[in-house]
PDB file of C-alpha atoms in Angstrom:
ATOM      1  CA  MET A  24       0.023   0.012   0.005  1.00  0.00           C
ATOM      2  CA  ALA A  25       2.854   2.374   0.877  1.00  0.00           C
ATOM      3  CA  GLN A  26       4.402   1.695  -2.504  1.00  0.00           C
ATOM      4  CA  ASP A  27       1.084   2.457  -4.234  1.00  0.00           C
ATOM      5  CA  ASP A  28       0.797   5.677  -2.264  1.00  0.00           C
ATOM      6  CA  THR A  29       4.317   6.680  -3.268  1.00  0.00           C
ATOM      7  CA  SER A  30       3.559   5.935  -6.954  1.00  0.00           C
ATOM      8  CA  GLU A  31       0.398   8.028  -6.818  1.00  0.00           C
ATOM      9  CA  GLN A  32       2.338  10.840  -5.140  1.00  0.00           C
ATOM     10  CA  ARG A  33       4.979  10.785  -7.879  1.00  0.00           C
ATOM     11  CA  LEU A  34       2.335  10.816 -10.573  1.00  0.00           C
ATOM     12  CA  GLY A  35       0.611  13.722  -8.885  1.00  0.00           C
ATOM     13  CA  GLU A  36       3.878  15.645  -8.735  1.00  0.00           C
ATOM     14  CA  ALA A  37       4.568  14.858 -12.383  1.00  0.00           C
ATOM     15  CA  ARG A  38       1.136  16.138 -13.436  1.00  0.00           C
ATOM     16  CA  ALA A  39       1.656  19.239 -11.322  1.00  0.00           C
ATOM     17  CA  THR A  40       5.008  19.881 -13.045  1.00  0.00           C
ATOM     18  CA  LEU A  41       3.389  19.578 -16.460  1.00  0.00           C
ATOM     19  CA  ARG A  42       0.539  21.844 -15.417  1.00  0.00           C
ATOM     20  CA  ARG A  43       2.954  24.506 -14.073  1.00  0.00           C
ATOM     21  CA  MET A  44       5.141  24.357 -17.198  1.00  0.00           C
ATOM     22  CA  SER A  45       2.088  24.727 -19.439  1.00  0.00           C
ATOM     23  CA  GLN A  46       0.810  27.683 -17.406  1.00  0.00           C
ATOM     24  CA  LEU A  47       4.256  29.347 -17.336  1.00  0.00           C
ATOM     25  CA  THR A  48       4.907  28.999 -21.058  1.00  0.00           C
ATOM     26  CA  GLY A  49       1.386  30.174 -21.838  1.00  0.00           C
ATOM     27  CA  TRP A  50       1.886  33.257 -19.716  1.00  0.00           C
ATOM     28  CA  VAL A  51       5.322  33.988 -21.238  1.00  0.00           C
ATOM     29  CA  ALA A  52       3.924  33.551 -24.773  1.00  0.00           C
ATOM     30  CA  HIS A  53       1.002  35.872 -23.982  1.00  0.00           C
ATOM     31  CA  GLU A  54       3.181  38.629 -22.491  1.00  0.00           C
ATOM     32  CA  VAL A  55       5.832  38.423 -25.215  1.00  0.00           C
ATOM     33  CA  ASN A  56       3.259  38.433 -28.004  1.00  0.00           C
ATOM     34  CA  ASN A  57       1.569  41.485 -26.506  1.00  0.00           C
ATOM     35  CA  THR A  58       4.942  43.286 -26.451  1.00  0.00           C
ATOM     36  CA  LEU A  59       5.735  42.191 -29.984  1.00  0.00           C
ATOM     37  CA  GLY A  60       2.313  43.438 -31.138  1.00  0.00           C
ATOM     38  CA  GLY A  61       3.094  46.886 -29.730  1.00  0.00           C
ATOM     39  CA  ILE A  62       6.541  46.893 -31.334  1.00  0.00           C
ATOM     40  CA  HIS A  63       5.113  45.783 -34.682  1.00  0.00           C
ATOM     41  CA  THR A  64       2.435  48.481 -34.660  1.00  0.00           C
ATOM     42  CA  SER A  65       4.907  51.231 -33.699  1.00  0.00           C
ATOM     43  CA  PHE A  66       7.402  50.037 -36.293  1.00  0.00           C
ATOM     44  CA  ALA A  67       4.736  50.009 -39.007  1.00  0.00           C
ATOM     45  CA  LEU A  68       4.149  53.708 -38.352  1.00  0.00           C
ATOM     46  CA  LEU A  69       7.862  54.540 -38.367  1.00  0.00           C
ATOM     47  CA  GLN A  70       8.441  52.417 -41.486  1.00  0.00           C
ATOM     48  CA  ARG A  71       6.414  54.915 -43.536  1.00  0.00           C
ATOM     49  CA  LEU A  72       8.976  57.586 -42.688  1.00  0.00           C
ATOM     50  CA  ILE A  73      11.929  55.583 -44.039  1.00  0.00           C
ATOM     51  CA  PRO A  74      12.241  56.010 -47.818  1.00  0.00           C
ATOM     52  CA  VAL A  75      13.368  53.025 -49.911  1.00  0.00           C
ATOM     53  CA  ASP A  76      16.468  54.946 -51.000  1.00  0.00           C
ATOM     54  CA  HIS A  77      17.580  55.547 -47.429  1.00  0.00           C
ATOM     55  CA  PRO A  78      21.049  53.989 -46.815  1.00  0.00           C
ATOM     56  CA  HIS A  79      19.721  52.005 -43.866  1.00  0.00           C
ATOM     57  CA  HIS A  80      16.430  50.850 -45.437  1.00  0.00           C
ATOM     58  CA  ARG A  81      17.718  47.256 -45.442  1.00  0.00           C
ATOM     59  CA  TYR A  82      17.201  47.182 -41.665  1.00  0.00           C
ATOM     60  CA  VAL A  83      13.446  47.468 -42.196  1.00  0.00           C
ATOM     61  CA  GLY A  84      13.245  43.893 -43.447  1.00  0.00           C
ATOM     62  CA  ALA A  85      15.679  42.735 -40.758  1.00  0.00           C
ATOM     63  CA  ILE A  86      13.476  44.122 -37.993  1.00  0.00           C
ATOM     64  CA  GLU A  87      10.377  42.514 -39.480  1.00  0.00           C
ATOM     65  CA  ARG A  88      12.167  39.157 -39.672  1.00  0.00           C
ATOM     66  CA  GLU A  89      13.275  39.376 -36.034  1.00  0.00           C
ATOM     67  CA  ILE A  90       9.744  40.191 -34.904  1.00  0.00           C
ATOM     68  CA  ALA A  91       8.423  37.184 -36.844  1.00  0.00           C
ATOM     69  CA  ARG A  92      11.199  34.987 -35.429  1.00  0.00           C
ATOM     70  CA  ALA A  93      10.378  35.969 -31.857  1.00  0.00           C
ATOM     71  CA  SER A  94       6.681  35.360 -32.482  1.00  0.00           C
ATOM     72  CA  GLY A  95       7.430  31.936 -33.922  1.00  0.00           C
ATOM     73  CA  LEU A  96       9.623  31.111 -30.906  1.00  0.00           C
ATOM     74  CA  THR A  97       6.829  31.825 -28.413  1.00  0.00           C
ATOM     75  CA  GLN A  98       4.439  29.690 -30.494  1.00  0.00           C
ATOM     76  CA  ARG A  99       6.852  26.755 -30.494  1.00  0.00           C
ATOM     77  CA  LEU A 100       7.467  27.175 -26.769  1.00  0.00           C
ATOM     78  CA  GLN A 101       3.742  26.994 -26.078  1.00  0.00           C
ATOM     79  CA  GLN A 102       3.256  23.954 -28.302  1.00  0.00           C
ATOM     80  CA  SER A 103       6.230  22.144 -26.744  1.00  0.00           C
ATOM     81  CA  TYR A 104       4.995  22.405 -23.170  1.00  0.00           C
ATOM     82  CA  ASP A 105       1.207  22.392 -23.657  1.00  0.00           C
ATOM     83  CA  PHE A 106      -0.650  20.187 -21.193  1.00  0.00           C
ATOM     84  CA  ASN A 107      -4.431  20.353 -21.093  1.00  0.00           C
ATOM     85  CA  GLU A 108      -5.772  18.255 -18.215  1.00  0.00           C
ATOM     86  CA  ASP A 109      -9.344  18.617 -19.514  1.00  0.00           C
ATOM     87  CA  HIS A 110      -8.389  16.625 -22.620  1.00  0.00           C
ATOM     88  CA  ALA A 111      -5.743  14.401 -21.057  1.00  0.00           C
ATOM     89  CA  GLY A 112      -6.125  10.623 -21.048  1.00  0.00           C
ATOM     90  CA  ALA A 113      -4.532   7.401 -22.167  1.00  0.00           C
ATOM     91  CA  MET A 114      -4.145   6.746 -25.873  1.00  0.00           C
ATOM     92  CA  PRO A 115      -2.575   4.009 -28.051  1.00  0.00           C
ATOM     93  CA  LEU A 116       1.203   4.215 -28.478  1.00  0.00           C
ATOM     94  CA  GLY A 117       0.930   4.882 -32.207  1.00  0.00           C
ATOM     95  CA  TRP A 118      -1.365   7.828 -31.589  1.00  0.00           C
ATOM     96  CA  ALA A 119       0.885   9.159 -28.811  1.00  0.00           C
ATOM     97  CA  ILE A 120       3.924   9.203 -31.093  1.00  0.00           C
ATOM     98  CA  GLY A 121       1.904  10.765 -33.897  1.00  0.00           C
ATOM     99  CA  ALA A 122       0.627  13.469 -31.547  1.00  0.00           C
ATOM    100  CA  ALA A 123       4.191  14.224 -30.389  1.00  0.00           C
ATOM    101  CA  VAL A 124       5.355  14.640 -33.999  1.00  0.00           C
ATOM    102  CA  VAL A 125       2.460  16.976 -34.786  1.00  0.00           C
ATOM    103  CA  ALA A 126       2.975  19.061 -31.619  1.00  0.00           C
ATOM    104  CA  LEU A 127       6.653  19.580 -32.477  1.00  0.00           C
ATOM    105  CA  LYS A 128       6.285  19.960 -36.249  1.00  0.00           C
ATOM    106  CA  SER A 129       6.951  23.701 -36.243  1.00  0.00           C
ATOM    107  CA  LEU A 130      10.069  23.251 -34.128  1.00  0.00           C
ATOM    108  CA  ALA A 131      11.335  20.572 -36.500  1.00  0.00           C
ATOM    109  CA  ILE A 132      10.691  22.796 -39.512  1.00  0.00           C
ATOM    110  CA  ALA A 133      12.426  25.748 -37.844  1.00  0.00           C
ATOM    111  CA  ARG A 134      15.541  23.636 -37.228  1.00  0.00           C
ATOM    112  CA  GLY A 135      15.377  21.966 -40.662  1.00  0.00           C
ATOM    113  CA  VAL A 136      15.219  18.363 -39.436  1.00  0.00           C
ATOM    114  CA  THR A 137      13.105  15.459 -40.687  1.00  0.00           C
ATOM    115  CA  ILE A 138      11.263  12.942 -38.502  1.00  0.00           C
ATOM    116  CA  SER A 139      10.323   9.388 -39.366  1.00  0.00           C
ATOM    117  CA  SER A 140       8.533   6.958 -37.065  1.00  0.00           C
ATOM    118  CA  ARG A 141       7.758   3.272 -36.688  1.00  0.00           C
ATOM    119  CA  THR A 142       4.773   2.347 -34.562  1.00  0.00           C
ATOM    120  CA  PRO A 143       2.907  -0.906 -33.895  1.00  0.00           C
ATOM    121  CA  ASP A 144       1.049  -2.057 -37.000  1.00  0.00           C
ATOM    122  CA  ALA A 145      -2.177  -3.974 -37.299  1.00  0.00           C
ATOM    123  CA  ALA A 146      -0.403  -7.273 -36.595  1.00  0.00           C
ATOM    124  CA  GLU A 147       0.909  -6.050 -33.223  1.00  0.00           C
ATOM    125  CA  SER A 148      -0.806  -5.057 -30.020  1.00  0.00           C
ATOM    126  CA  ASP A 149      -0.822  -1.323 -29.510  1.00  0.00           C
ATOM    127  CA  PRO A 150      -0.547  -0.559 -25.768  1.00  0.00           C
ATOM    128  CA  GLU A 151      -2.049   2.545 -24.289  1.00  0.00           C
ATOM    129  CA  VAL A 152       0.130   5.324 -22.893  1.00  0.00           C
ATOM    130  CA  SER A 153      -0.963   7.604 -20.049  1.00  0.00           C
ATOM    131  CA  GLU A 154      -0.939  11.370 -20.452  1.00  0.00           C
ATOM    132  CA  VAL A 155       2.250  11.539 -18.383  1.00  0.00           C
ATOM    133  CA  GLY A 156       3.873   8.924 -20.625  1.00  0.00           C
ATOM    134  CA  GLN A 157       2.764  10.872 -23.694  1.00  0.00           C
ATOM    135  CA  ALA A 158       4.495  13.975 -22.318  1.00  0.00           C
ATOM    136  CA  ALA A 159       7.672  11.985 -21.653  1.00  0.00           C
ATOM    137  CA  VAL A 160       7.763  10.833 -25.277  1.00  0.00           C
ATOM    138  CA  ARG A 161       7.123  14.352 -26.522  1.00  0.00           C
ATOM    139  CA  HIS A 162       9.912  15.894 -24.478  1.00  0.00           C
ATOM    140  CA  VAL A 163      12.467  13.291 -25.498  1.00  0.00           C
ATOM    141  CA  LEU A 164      11.587  14.060 -29.121  1.00  0.00           C
ATOM    142  CA  GLN A 165      11.866  17.783 -28.300  1.00  0.00           C
ATOM    143  CA  HIS A 166      15.351  17.178 -26.845  1.00  0.00           C
ATOM    144  CA  ALA A 167      16.393  15.383 -30.043  1.00  0.00           C
ATOM    145  CA  ILE A 168      15.123  18.208 -32.252  1.00  0.00           C
ATOM    146  CA  GLU A 169      16.802  20.883 -30.147  1.00  0.00           C
ATOM    147  CA  ASN A 170      20.123  19.054 -30.304  1.00  0.00           C
ATOM    148  CA  SER A 171      20.064  18.234 -34.028  1.00  0.00           C
ATOM    149  CA  ALA A 172      21.683  20.239 -36.770  1.00  0.00           C
ATOM    150  CA  ALA A 173      19.887  21.225 -39.949  1.00  0.00           C
ATOM    151  CA  SER A 174      19.279  18.295 -42.344  1.00  0.00           C
ATOM    152  CA  ALA A 175      19.521  15.807 -39.440  1.00  0.00           C
ATOM    153  CA  GLU A 176      17.215  12.813 -39.428  1.00  0.00           C
ATOM    154  CA  ILE A 177      15.298  11.777 -36.301  1.00  0.00           C
ATOM    155  CA  ARG A 178      13.858   8.274 -36.037  1.00  0.00           C
ATOM    156  CA  ILE A 179      11.252   7.153 -33.496  1.00  0.00           C
ATOM    157  CA  ASP A 180      10.646   3.454 -32.931  1.00  0.00           C
ATOM    158  CA  GLY A 181       7.743   2.483 -30.709  1.00  0.00           C
ATOM    159  CA  ARG A 182       7.012  -1.116 -29.763  1.00  0.00           C
ATOM    160  CA  THR A 183       6.266  -3.484 -26.898  1.00  0.00           C
ATOM    161  CA  GLU A 184       9.023  -5.539 -25.264  1.00  0.00           C
ATOM    162  CA  SER A 185       8.259  -8.123 -22.585  1.00  0.00           C
ATOM    163  CA  GLY A 186       5.107  -6.348 -21.508  1.00  0.00           C
ATOM    164  CA  MET A 187       6.813  -2.915 -21.458  1.00  0.00           C
ATOM    165  CA  ILE A 188       6.348   0.032 -23.773  1.00  0.00           C
ATOM    166  CA  SER A 189       9.613   0.848 -25.560  1.00  0.00           C
ATOM    167  CA  VAL A 190      10.153   4.119 -27.381  1.00  0.00           C
ATOM    168  CA  ALA A 191      13.589   4.793 -28.921  1.00  0.00           C
ATOM    169  CA  VAL A 192      14.452   8.210 -30.330  1.00  0.00           C
ATOM    170  CA  GLU A 193      17.604   8.347 -32.435  1.00  0.00           C
ATOM    171  CA  TRP A 194      18.951  11.340 -34.298  1.00  0.00           C
ATOM    172  CA  ILE A 195      21.644  11.197 -36.974  1.00  0.00           C
ATOM    173  CA  THR A 196      23.497  14.480 -37.337  1.00  0.00           C
ATOM    174  CA  PRO A 197      25.803  15.185 -40.307  1.00  0.00           C
ATOM    175  CA  GLU A 198      29.462  15.729 -39.495  1.00  0.00           C
ATOM    176  CA  LEU A 199      29.886  19.466 -38.915  1.00  0.00           C
ATOM    177  CA  PRO A 200      32.768  21.737 -37.889  1.00  0.00           C
ATOM    178  CA  ALA A 201      32.649  22.787 -34.223  1.00  0.00           C
ATOM    179  CA  GLU A 202      31.547  26.346 -35.128  1.00  0.00           C
ATOM    180  CA  LYS A 203      28.515  24.941 -37.002  1.00  0.00           C
ATOM    181  CA  GLN A 204      27.338  22.536 -34.342  1.00  0.00           C
ATOM    182  CA  PRO A 205      23.661  23.072 -33.455  1.00  0.00           C
ATOM    183  CA  ARG A 206      22.594  25.323 -30.605  1.00  0.00           C
ATOM    184  CA  SER A 207      20.353  23.395 -28.269  1.00  0.00           C
ATOM    185  CA  GLY A 208      17.386  24.756 -26.388  1.00  0.00           C
ATOM    186  CA  PRO A 209      17.592  25.284 -22.605  1.00  0.00           C
ATOM    187  CA  PRO A 210      20.501  22.887 -21.775  1.00  0.00           C
ATOM    188  CA  GLY A 211      19.002  19.490 -21.128  1.00  0.00           C
ATOM    189  CA  PHE A 212      15.717  20.891 -19.800  1.00  0.00           C
ATOM    190  CA  ALA A 213      13.384  18.821 -22.000  1.00  0.00           C
ATOM    191  CA  LEU A 214      15.386  15.664 -21.240  1.00  0.00           C
ATOM    192  CA  ALA A 215      15.421  16.377 -17.488  1.00  0.00           C
ATOM    193  CA  LEU A 216      11.630  16.838 -17.540  1.00  0.00           C
ATOM    194  CA  SER A 217      11.207  13.548 -19.429  1.00  0.00           C
ATOM    195  CA  GLN A 218      13.407  11.765 -16.869  1.00  0.00           C
ATOM    196  CA  GLN A 219      11.195  13.029 -14.074  1.00  0.00           C
ATOM    197  CA  LEU A 220       8.060  11.840 -15.847  1.00  0.00           C
ATOM    198  CA  VAL A 221       9.474   8.422 -16.678  1.00  0.00           C
ATOM    199  CA  ARG A 222      10.617   7.955 -13.060  1.00  0.00           C
ATOM    200  CA  ALA A 223       7.137   8.899 -11.819  1.00  0.00           C
ATOM    201  CA  LEU A 224       5.694   6.137 -14.000  1.00  0.00           C
ATOM    202  CA  GLY A 225       8.131   3.534 -12.674  1.00  0.00           C
ATOM    203  CA  GLY A 226       9.936   3.279 -15.985  1.00  0.00           C
ATOM    204  CA  GLU A 227      13.496   3.712 -17.207  1.00  0.00           C
ATOM    205  CA  LEU A 228      15.238   6.221 -19.469  1.00  0.00           C
ATOM    206  CA  SER A 229      18.640   5.404 -20.938  1.00  0.00           C
ATOM    207  CA  VAL A 230      21.021   7.169 -23.276  1.00  0.00           C
ATOM    208  CA  ALA A 231      23.002   4.988 -25.675  1.00  0.00           C
ATOM    209  CA  PRO A 232      25.458   5.790 -28.494  1.00  0.00           C
ATOM    210  CA  PRO A 233      23.866   5.650 -31.969  1.00  0.00           C
ATOM    211  CA  ASP A 234      25.244   3.975 -35.055  1.00  0.00           C
ATOM    212  CA  GLY A 235      26.606   7.347 -36.259  1.00  0.00           C
ATOM    213  CA  PRO A 236      26.999  10.948 -35.051  1.00  0.00           C
ATOM    214  CA  GLY A 237      24.005  12.131 -33.077  1.00  0.00           C
ATOM    215  CA  GLY A 238      22.375  10.460 -30.093  1.00  0.00           C
ATOM    216  CA  MET A 239      19.855   7.869 -28.930  1.00  0.00           C
ATOM    217  CA  ILE A 240      17.459   7.830 -25.965  1.00  0.00           C
ATOM    218  CA  ARG A 241      15.263   4.904 -25.040  1.00  0.00           C
ATOM    219  CA  ILE A 242      12.247   4.987 -22.758  1.00  0.00           C
ATOM    220  CA  LEU A 243      10.769   1.894 -21.137  1.00  0.00           C
ATOM    221  CA  LEU A 244       7.358   2.326 -19.515  1.00  0.00           C
ATOM    222  CA  PRO A 245       5.014  -0.129 -17.805  1.00  0.00           C
ATOM    223  CA  SER A 246       2.188  -0.959 -20.210  1.00  0.00           C
ATOM    224  CA  LEU A 247      -1.371   0.059 -19.457  1.00  0.00           C
ATOM    225  CA  THR A 248      -4.259  -1.937 -20.907  1.00  0.00           C
ATOM    226  CA  VAL A 249      -3.555  -3.263 -24.364  1.00  0.00           C
ATOM    227  CA  ALA A 250      -6.128  -2.363 -27.006  1.00  0.00           C
ATOM    228  CA  GLU A 251      -7.928  -5.399 -28.415  1.00  0.00           C
TER     229      GLU A 251
END
């Protein structure tokens, strides 16, 4: 009973972490977008006063691009850490991986990486993944995207192994000079969050060397009910 109580406590803490992150990123996105809106409106008025033959007119486009980049960043931040408890619930592994790919599509496009996935097919059982497990998968994928260079390939392989849910995320990064290595997001934050979620579910997260340059992370989670 004590062990069950501890497990429930960990799950409660994991859900609370997801909820706080979602609320924080939503607030940050809202405040930044309000500020960007004011900047964009003011700049649009000033832009009319800058003739096209002005020696510094090229900065007009540069400012517009930076405003758009900042707006896109807040959108990706919100998508990455979104957690809606009203719509949370278990779903089949294949759906969970597909949902993670969709949620992080704009981040993948921004970084110029491609994602391919393998999920249980009709001949296999497709176990269900809790909302906390879904978030763990999403944040491991986020970590891979943030640490991949442009033109990198990310592969996700979801399956069942001895009654456990196994999700492996591997990214292959082209050989690049040190000065062109990718800039990651907040150092290890998405991975640390995923580790906390996996631990709360009584699972395991391991990091293994890939076949080539890049990285590989594998998650093992206890299976919920298996869809018939």
